[in-house]
Amino acid sequence: QVQLVESGGGLVQTGGSLRLSCVASGMIFSIDAMGWYRQAPGKQRELVASITSGGSTTYADSVKDRFTISRDNAKNTVYLQMNSLKPEDTAVYYCQMFLRTTYDVRTWSNYWGQGTQVTVSS
């Protein structure tokens, strides 16, 4: 079994900062890409940022220059530093990891956290 647990969400004023963390635990052989998604009420889930095993990053246009994704492979952890937060960043944030649980390449699969609420007040 694999579990992803997010933390770091909360309520912050416009212009403030938050740092999200997501730790993977359980039977993990290796992790490839990691990412953060978000879903606002009435909207589809969207990709916020992703990072490859080699450290290459991608960002949604709406968060470029404000958010930074990073990872600690030794800790099976991905982070999202969010600065200059805006009310439109309000959403439930989910972490995602593409990992395999054994040496068998057929065990590669996507795993998701339960989500953490981020609310930015105006």
Coordinates of N, CA and C in Angstrom, one line a residue:
Q1 N 0.8 -1.2 0.0 CA 0.0 0.0 0.0 C 0.9 1.2 0.0
V2 N 0.4 2.2 -0.7 CA 1.1 3.5 -0.8 C 0.2 4.6 -0.3
Q3 N 0.7 5.5 0.5 CA -0.1 6.7 0.9 C 0.7 7.9 0.6
L4 N -0.1 8.9 0.2 CA 0.5 10.3 0.0 C -0.3 11.2 1.0
V5 N 0.4 11.9 1.8 CA -0.2 12.8 2.8 C 0.3 14.2 2.6
E6 N -0.6 15.1 2.3 CA -0.3 16.5 2.2 C -0.4 17.3 3.5
S7 N 0.3 18.4 3.6 CA 0.2 19.2 4.7 C 0.6 20.6 4.3
G8 N 0.2 21.6 5.2 CA 0.6 23.0 4.9 C -0.4 23.9 4.4
G9 N -1.6 23.4 4.1 CA -2.6 24.3 3.6 C -3.2 25.2 4.8
G10 N -4.0 26.1 4.4 CA -4.6 27.0 5.4 C -5.2 28.2 4.8
L11 N -5.5 29.2 5.7 CA -6.0 30.5 5.3 C -4.9 31.5 5.3
V12 N -4.8 32.3 4.3 CA -3.8 33.3 4.2 C -4.4 34.5 3.5
Q13 N -3.9 35.7 3.8 CA -4.3 36.9 3.1 C -3.6 37.1 1.7
T14 N -4.3 37.9 0.9 CA -3.7 38.2 -0.4 C -2.3 38.7 -0.2
G15 N -1.4 38.1 -1.0 CA 0.0 38.5 -1.0 C 0.9 37.7 0.0
G16 N 0.2 36.8 0.7 CA 0.9 36.0 1.7 C 1.5 34.7 1.0
S17 N 2.1 33.9 1.9 CA 2.8 32.7 1.4 C 2.4 31.5 2.2
L18 N 2.5 30.3 1.5 CA 2.3 29.0 2.1 C 3.2 28.0 1.5
R19 N 3.6 27.0 2.3 CA 4.4 26.0 1.7 C 3.7 24.6 2.0
L20 N 3.4 24.0 0.9 CA 2.7 22.7 0.9 C 3.8 21.6 0.9
S21 N 3.5 20.5 1.6 CA 4.4 19.3 1.6 C 3.5 18.1 1.3
C22 N 4.2 17.1 0.7 CA 3.5 15.8 0.4 C 4.5 14.7 0.6
V23 N 4.2 13.8 1.5 CA 5.1 12.7 1.8 C 4.5 11.4 1.4
A24 N 5.2 10.6 0.6 CA 4.8 9.3 0.2 C 5.4 8.2 1.2
S25 N 4.5 7.3 1.6 CA 5.0 6.2 2.4 C 4.4 4.9 2.0
G26 N 5.0 3.8 2.5 CA 4.5 2.5 2.1 C 5.5 1.8 1.2
M27 N 5.0 0.9 0.4 CA 5.9 0.1 -0.4 C 6.3 0.8 -1.7
I28 N 7.4 1.5 -1.7 CA 7.8 2.3 -2.8 C 9.2 1.9 -3.3
F29 N 9.3 1.5 -4.6 CA 10.6 1.1 -5.2 C 11.3 2.3 -5.8
S30 N 10.6 3.1 -6.6 CA 11.1 4.3 -7.1 C 10.0 5.3 -7.6
I31 N 10.3 6.6 -7.6 CA 9.4 7.6 -8.0 C 9.9 8.3 -9.2
D32 N 9.0 8.5 -10.1 CA 9.4 9.3 -11.3 C 8.9 10.7 -11.1
A33 N 7.9 11.1 -11.9 CA 7.4 12.5 -11.8 C 6.6 12.7 -10.5
M34 N 6.6 14.0 -10.0 CA 5.8 14.4 -8.9 C 5.1 15.7 -9.4
G35 N 3.9 15.9 -8.8 CA 3.2 17.1 -9.3 C 2.2 17.6 -8.2
W36 N 1.8 18.8 -8.5 CA 0.7 19.4 -7.6 C -0.4 19.8 -8.6
Y37 N -1.6 19.5 -8.2 CA -2.8 19.9 -8.9 C -3.7 20.7 -8.0
R38 N -4.7 21.4 -8.5 CA -5.7 22.0 -7.7 C -7.0 22.0 -8.3
Q39 N -8.0 22.1 -7.5 CA -9.4 22.1 -7.9 C -10.2 23.1 -7.1
A40 N -10.7 24.1 -7.8 CA -11.6 25.1 -7.2 C -13.0 24.7 -7.3
P41 N -13.9 25.2 -6.5 CA -15.3 24.8 -6.6 C -15.9 25.1 -8.0
G42 N -16.5 24.1 -8.5 CA -17.2 24.2 -9.8 C -16.2 24.2 -11.0
K43 N -15.0 23.9 -10.8 CA -14.0 23.9 -11.8 C -13.3 22.5 -11.9
Q44 N -12.7 22.2 -13.0 CA -12.0 21.0 -13.2 C -10.6 21.0 -12.5
R45 N -10.1 19.9 -12.1 CA -8.8 19.8 -11.6 C -7.8 20.2 -12.6
E46 N -6.8 21.0 -12.2 CA -5.8 21.5 -13.1 C -4.4 21.3 -12.6
L47 N -3.4 21.1 -13.5 CA -2.1 21.0 -13.1 C -1.5 22.4 -12.7
V48 N -0.9 22.4 -11.6 CA -0.2 23.6 -11.1 C 1.3 23.6 -11.4
A49 N 1.9 22.5 -11.0 CA 3.4 22.4 -11.3 C 3.7 20.9 -11.2
S50 N 4.8 20.6 -12.0 CA 5.3 19.2 -11.9 C 6.9 19.3 -12.0
I51 N 7.4 18.1 -11.5 CA 8.9 18.0 -11.5 C 9.3 16.6 -11.8
T52 N 10.2 16.4 -12.7 CA 10.7 15.1 -13.1 C 11.7 14.6 -12.1
S53 N 12.0 13.3 -12.3 CA 13.1 12.7 -11.5 C 14.4 13.4 -11.6
G54 N 14.6 14.0 -12.8 CA 15.9 14.8 -13.0 C 15.8 16.2 -12.6
G55 N 14.7 16.6 -12.1 CA 14.6 18.0 -11.6 C 14.0 19.0 -12.5
S56 N 13.6 18.6 -13.7 CA 13.0 19.6 -14.6 C 11.6 19.9 -14.2
T57 N 11.3 21.2 -14.3 CA 10.0 21.7 -13.8 C 9.1 22.3 -14.8
T58 N 7.8 22.2 -14.6 CA 6.8 22.9 -15.5 C 5.8 23.6 -14.6
Y59 N 5.3 24.7 -15.0 CA 4.3 25.4 -14.2 C 3.1 25.9 -15.1
A60 N 2.0 26.0 -14.5 CA 0.9 26.6 -15.2 C 1.2 28.1 -15.3
D61 N 0.7 28.7 -16.4 CA 1.0 30.1 -16.6 C 0.6 31.0 -15.5
S62 N -0.5 30.6 -14.8 CA -1.1 31.4 -13.8 C -0.3 31.5 -12.5
V63 N 0.7 30.6 -12.4 CA 1.5 30.5 -11.1 C 3.0 30.8 -11.4
K64 N 3.4 30.9 -12.6 CA 4.8 31.1 -12.9 C 5.3 32.4 -12.2
D65 N 6.5 32.3 -11.7 CA 7.2 33.3 -11.0 C 6.6 33.6 -9.6
R66 N 5.6 32.8 -9.2 CA 5.1 32.9 -7.9 C 5.2 31.6 -7.1
F67 N 5.1 30.5 -7.8 CA 5.1 29.2 -7.1 C 6.4 28.5 -7.5
T68 N 7.0 27.7 -6.6 CA 8.2 26.9 -6.8 C 8.0 25.4 -6.4
I69 N 8.1 24.5 -7.2 CA 8.0 23.1 -6.9 C 9.4 22.5 -6.7
S70 N 9.6 21.7 -5.7 CA 10.9 21.0 -5.4 C 10.6 19.7 -4.8
R71 N 11.7 18.8 -4.8 CA 11.5 17.5 -4.2 C 12.7 17.1 -3.4
D72 N 12.5 16.2 -2.5 CA 13.6 15.6 -1.7 C 13.4 14.1 -1.9
N73 N 14.2 13.5 -2.8 CA 14.1 12.1 -3.1 C 14.4 11.2 -1.9
A74 N 15.3 11.6 -1.1 CA 15.6 10.8 0.1 C 14.4 10.6 1.0
K75 N 13.5 11.6 1.0 CA 12.4 11.7 1.9 C 11.1 11.4 1.2
N76 N 11.1 11.0 -0.1 CA 9.9 10.8 -0.9 C 8.9 11.9 -0.7
T77 N 9.4 13.1 -0.8 CA 8.6 14.3 -0.5 C 8.7 15.3 -1.7
V78 N 7.5 15.9 -1.9 CA 7.5 17.0 -2.9 C 6.9 18.2 -2.2
Y79 N 7.4 19.4 -2.5 CA 7.0 20.6 -1.9 C 6.4 21.6 -3.0
L80 N 5.6 22.5 -2.5 CA 5.2 23.6 -3.3 C 5.2 24.9 -2.5
Q81 N 6.2 25.7 -2.8 CA 6.3 27.1 -2.2 C 5.4 28.0 -3.0
M82 N 4.5 28.6 -2.3 CA 3.5 29.5 -2.9 C 3.7 30.9 -2.4
N83 N 4.1 31.9 -3.2 CA 4.3 33.2 -2.8 C 3.3 34.1 -3.5
S84 N 3.1 35.3 -3.0 CA 2.2 36.3 -3.7 C 0.9 35.7 -4.0
L85 N 0.3 35.1 -3.0 CA -1.0 34.4 -3.2 C -2.1 35.3 -3.5
K86 N -3.0 34.9 -4.4 CA -4.1 35.7 -4.8 C -5.4 34.9 -4.5
P87 N -6.6 35.6 -4.4 CA -7.8 34.9 -4.1 C -8.1 33.8 -5.2
E88 N -7.7 34.0 -6.4 CA -8.0 33.0 -7.4 C -7.1 31.7 -7.2
D89 N -6.2 31.7 -6.3 CA -5.4 30.5 -6.0 C -6.2 29.6 -5.0
T90 N -7.3 30.1 -4.5 CA -8.1 29.3 -3.5 C -8.6 28.1 -4.2
A91 N -8.3 26.9 -3.6 CA -8.7 25.6 -4.1 C -8.2 24.5 -3.2
V92 N -8.6 23.3 -3.5 CA -8.0 22.1 -2.8 C -6.8 21.7 -3.6
Y93 N -5.7 21.6 -3.0 CA -4.5 21.2 -3.7 C -4.2 19.7 -3.4
Y94 N -3.9 19.0 -4.5 CA -3.6 17.6 -4.5 C -2.2 17.3 -5.0
C95 N -1.5 16.5 -4.3 CA -0.2 16.0 -4.8 C -0.4 14.7 -5.6
Q96 N 0.5 14.5 -6.5 CA 0.4 13.3 -7.3 C 1.9 12.8 -7.6
M97 N 2.0 11.5 -7.5 CA 3.3 10.9 -7.8 C 3.1 9.7 -8.7
F98 N 4.0 9.6 -9.7 CA 4.1 8.4 -10.6 C 5.2 7.5 -10.1
L99 N 4.8 6.4 -9.5 CA 5.8 5.6 -8.9 C 5.6 4.1 -9.1
R100 N 6.6 3.3 -8.8 CA 6.4 1.9 -8.9 C 6.7 1.3 -7.5
T101 N 6.0 0.2 -7.2 CA 6.1 -0.4 -5.8 C 7.1 -1.5 -5.8
T102 N 7.4 -2.1 -6.9 CA 8.4 -3.2 -6.9 C 9.3 -3.0 -8.1
Y103 N 10.3 -3.9 -8.3 CA 11.2 -3.9 -9.5 C 10.4 -4.1 -10.8
D104 N 9.3 -4.8 -10.7 CA 8.4 -5.0 -11.8 C 7.9 -3.7 -12.4
V105 N 8.3 -3.4 -13.7 CA 7.8 -2.2 -14.3 C 6.3 -2.1 -14.5
R106 N 5.6 -3.2 -14.4 CA 4.2 -3.2 -14.5 C 3.5 -2.6 -13.3
T107 N 4.3 -2.3 -12.3 CA 3.7 -1.7 -11.1 C 3.7 -0.1 -11.1
W108 N 4.2 0.4 -12.2 CA 4.2 1.9 -12.3 C 2.7 2.3 -12.3
S109 N 2.4 3.4 -11.5 CA 1.0 3.9 -11.4 C 1.0 5.2 -10.8
N110 N -0.1 6.0 -11.1 CA -0.3 7.3 -10.4 C -0.9 7.1 -9.1
Y111 N -0.4 7.9 -8.1 CA -1.0 7.9 -6.8 C -1.3 9.4 -6.4
W112 N -2.4 9.5 -5.6 CA -2.8 10.9 -5.3 C -3.0 11.0 -3.8
G113 N -2.7 12.2 -3.3 CA -3.0 12.5 -1.9 C -4.5 12.9 -1.7
Q114 N -4.9 13.1 -0.5 CA -6.3 13.4 -0.2 C -6.7 14.8 -0.4
G115 N -5.7 15.7 -0.5 CA -6.0 17.1 -0.8 C -5.8 17.9 0.5
T116 N -5.4 19.2 0.3 CA -5.3 20.1 1.4 C -5.9 21.5 0.9
Q117 N -6.7 22.1 1.7 CA -7.4 23.3 1.4 C -6.5 24.5 1.5
V118 N -6.5 25.3 0.5 CA -5.8 26.6 0.5 C -6.8 27.7 0.2
T119 N -7.0 28.6 1.2 CA -7.9 29.7 1.0 C -7.2 31.0 1.1
V120 N -7.4 31.9 0.1 CA -6.7 33.2 0.1 C -7.8 34.3 0.2
S121 N -7.7 35.0 1.3 CA -8.8 36.1 1.5 C -8.3 37.4 0.8
S122 N -9.3 38.1 0.4 CA -9.0 39.4 -0.3 C -9.0 40.5 0.7

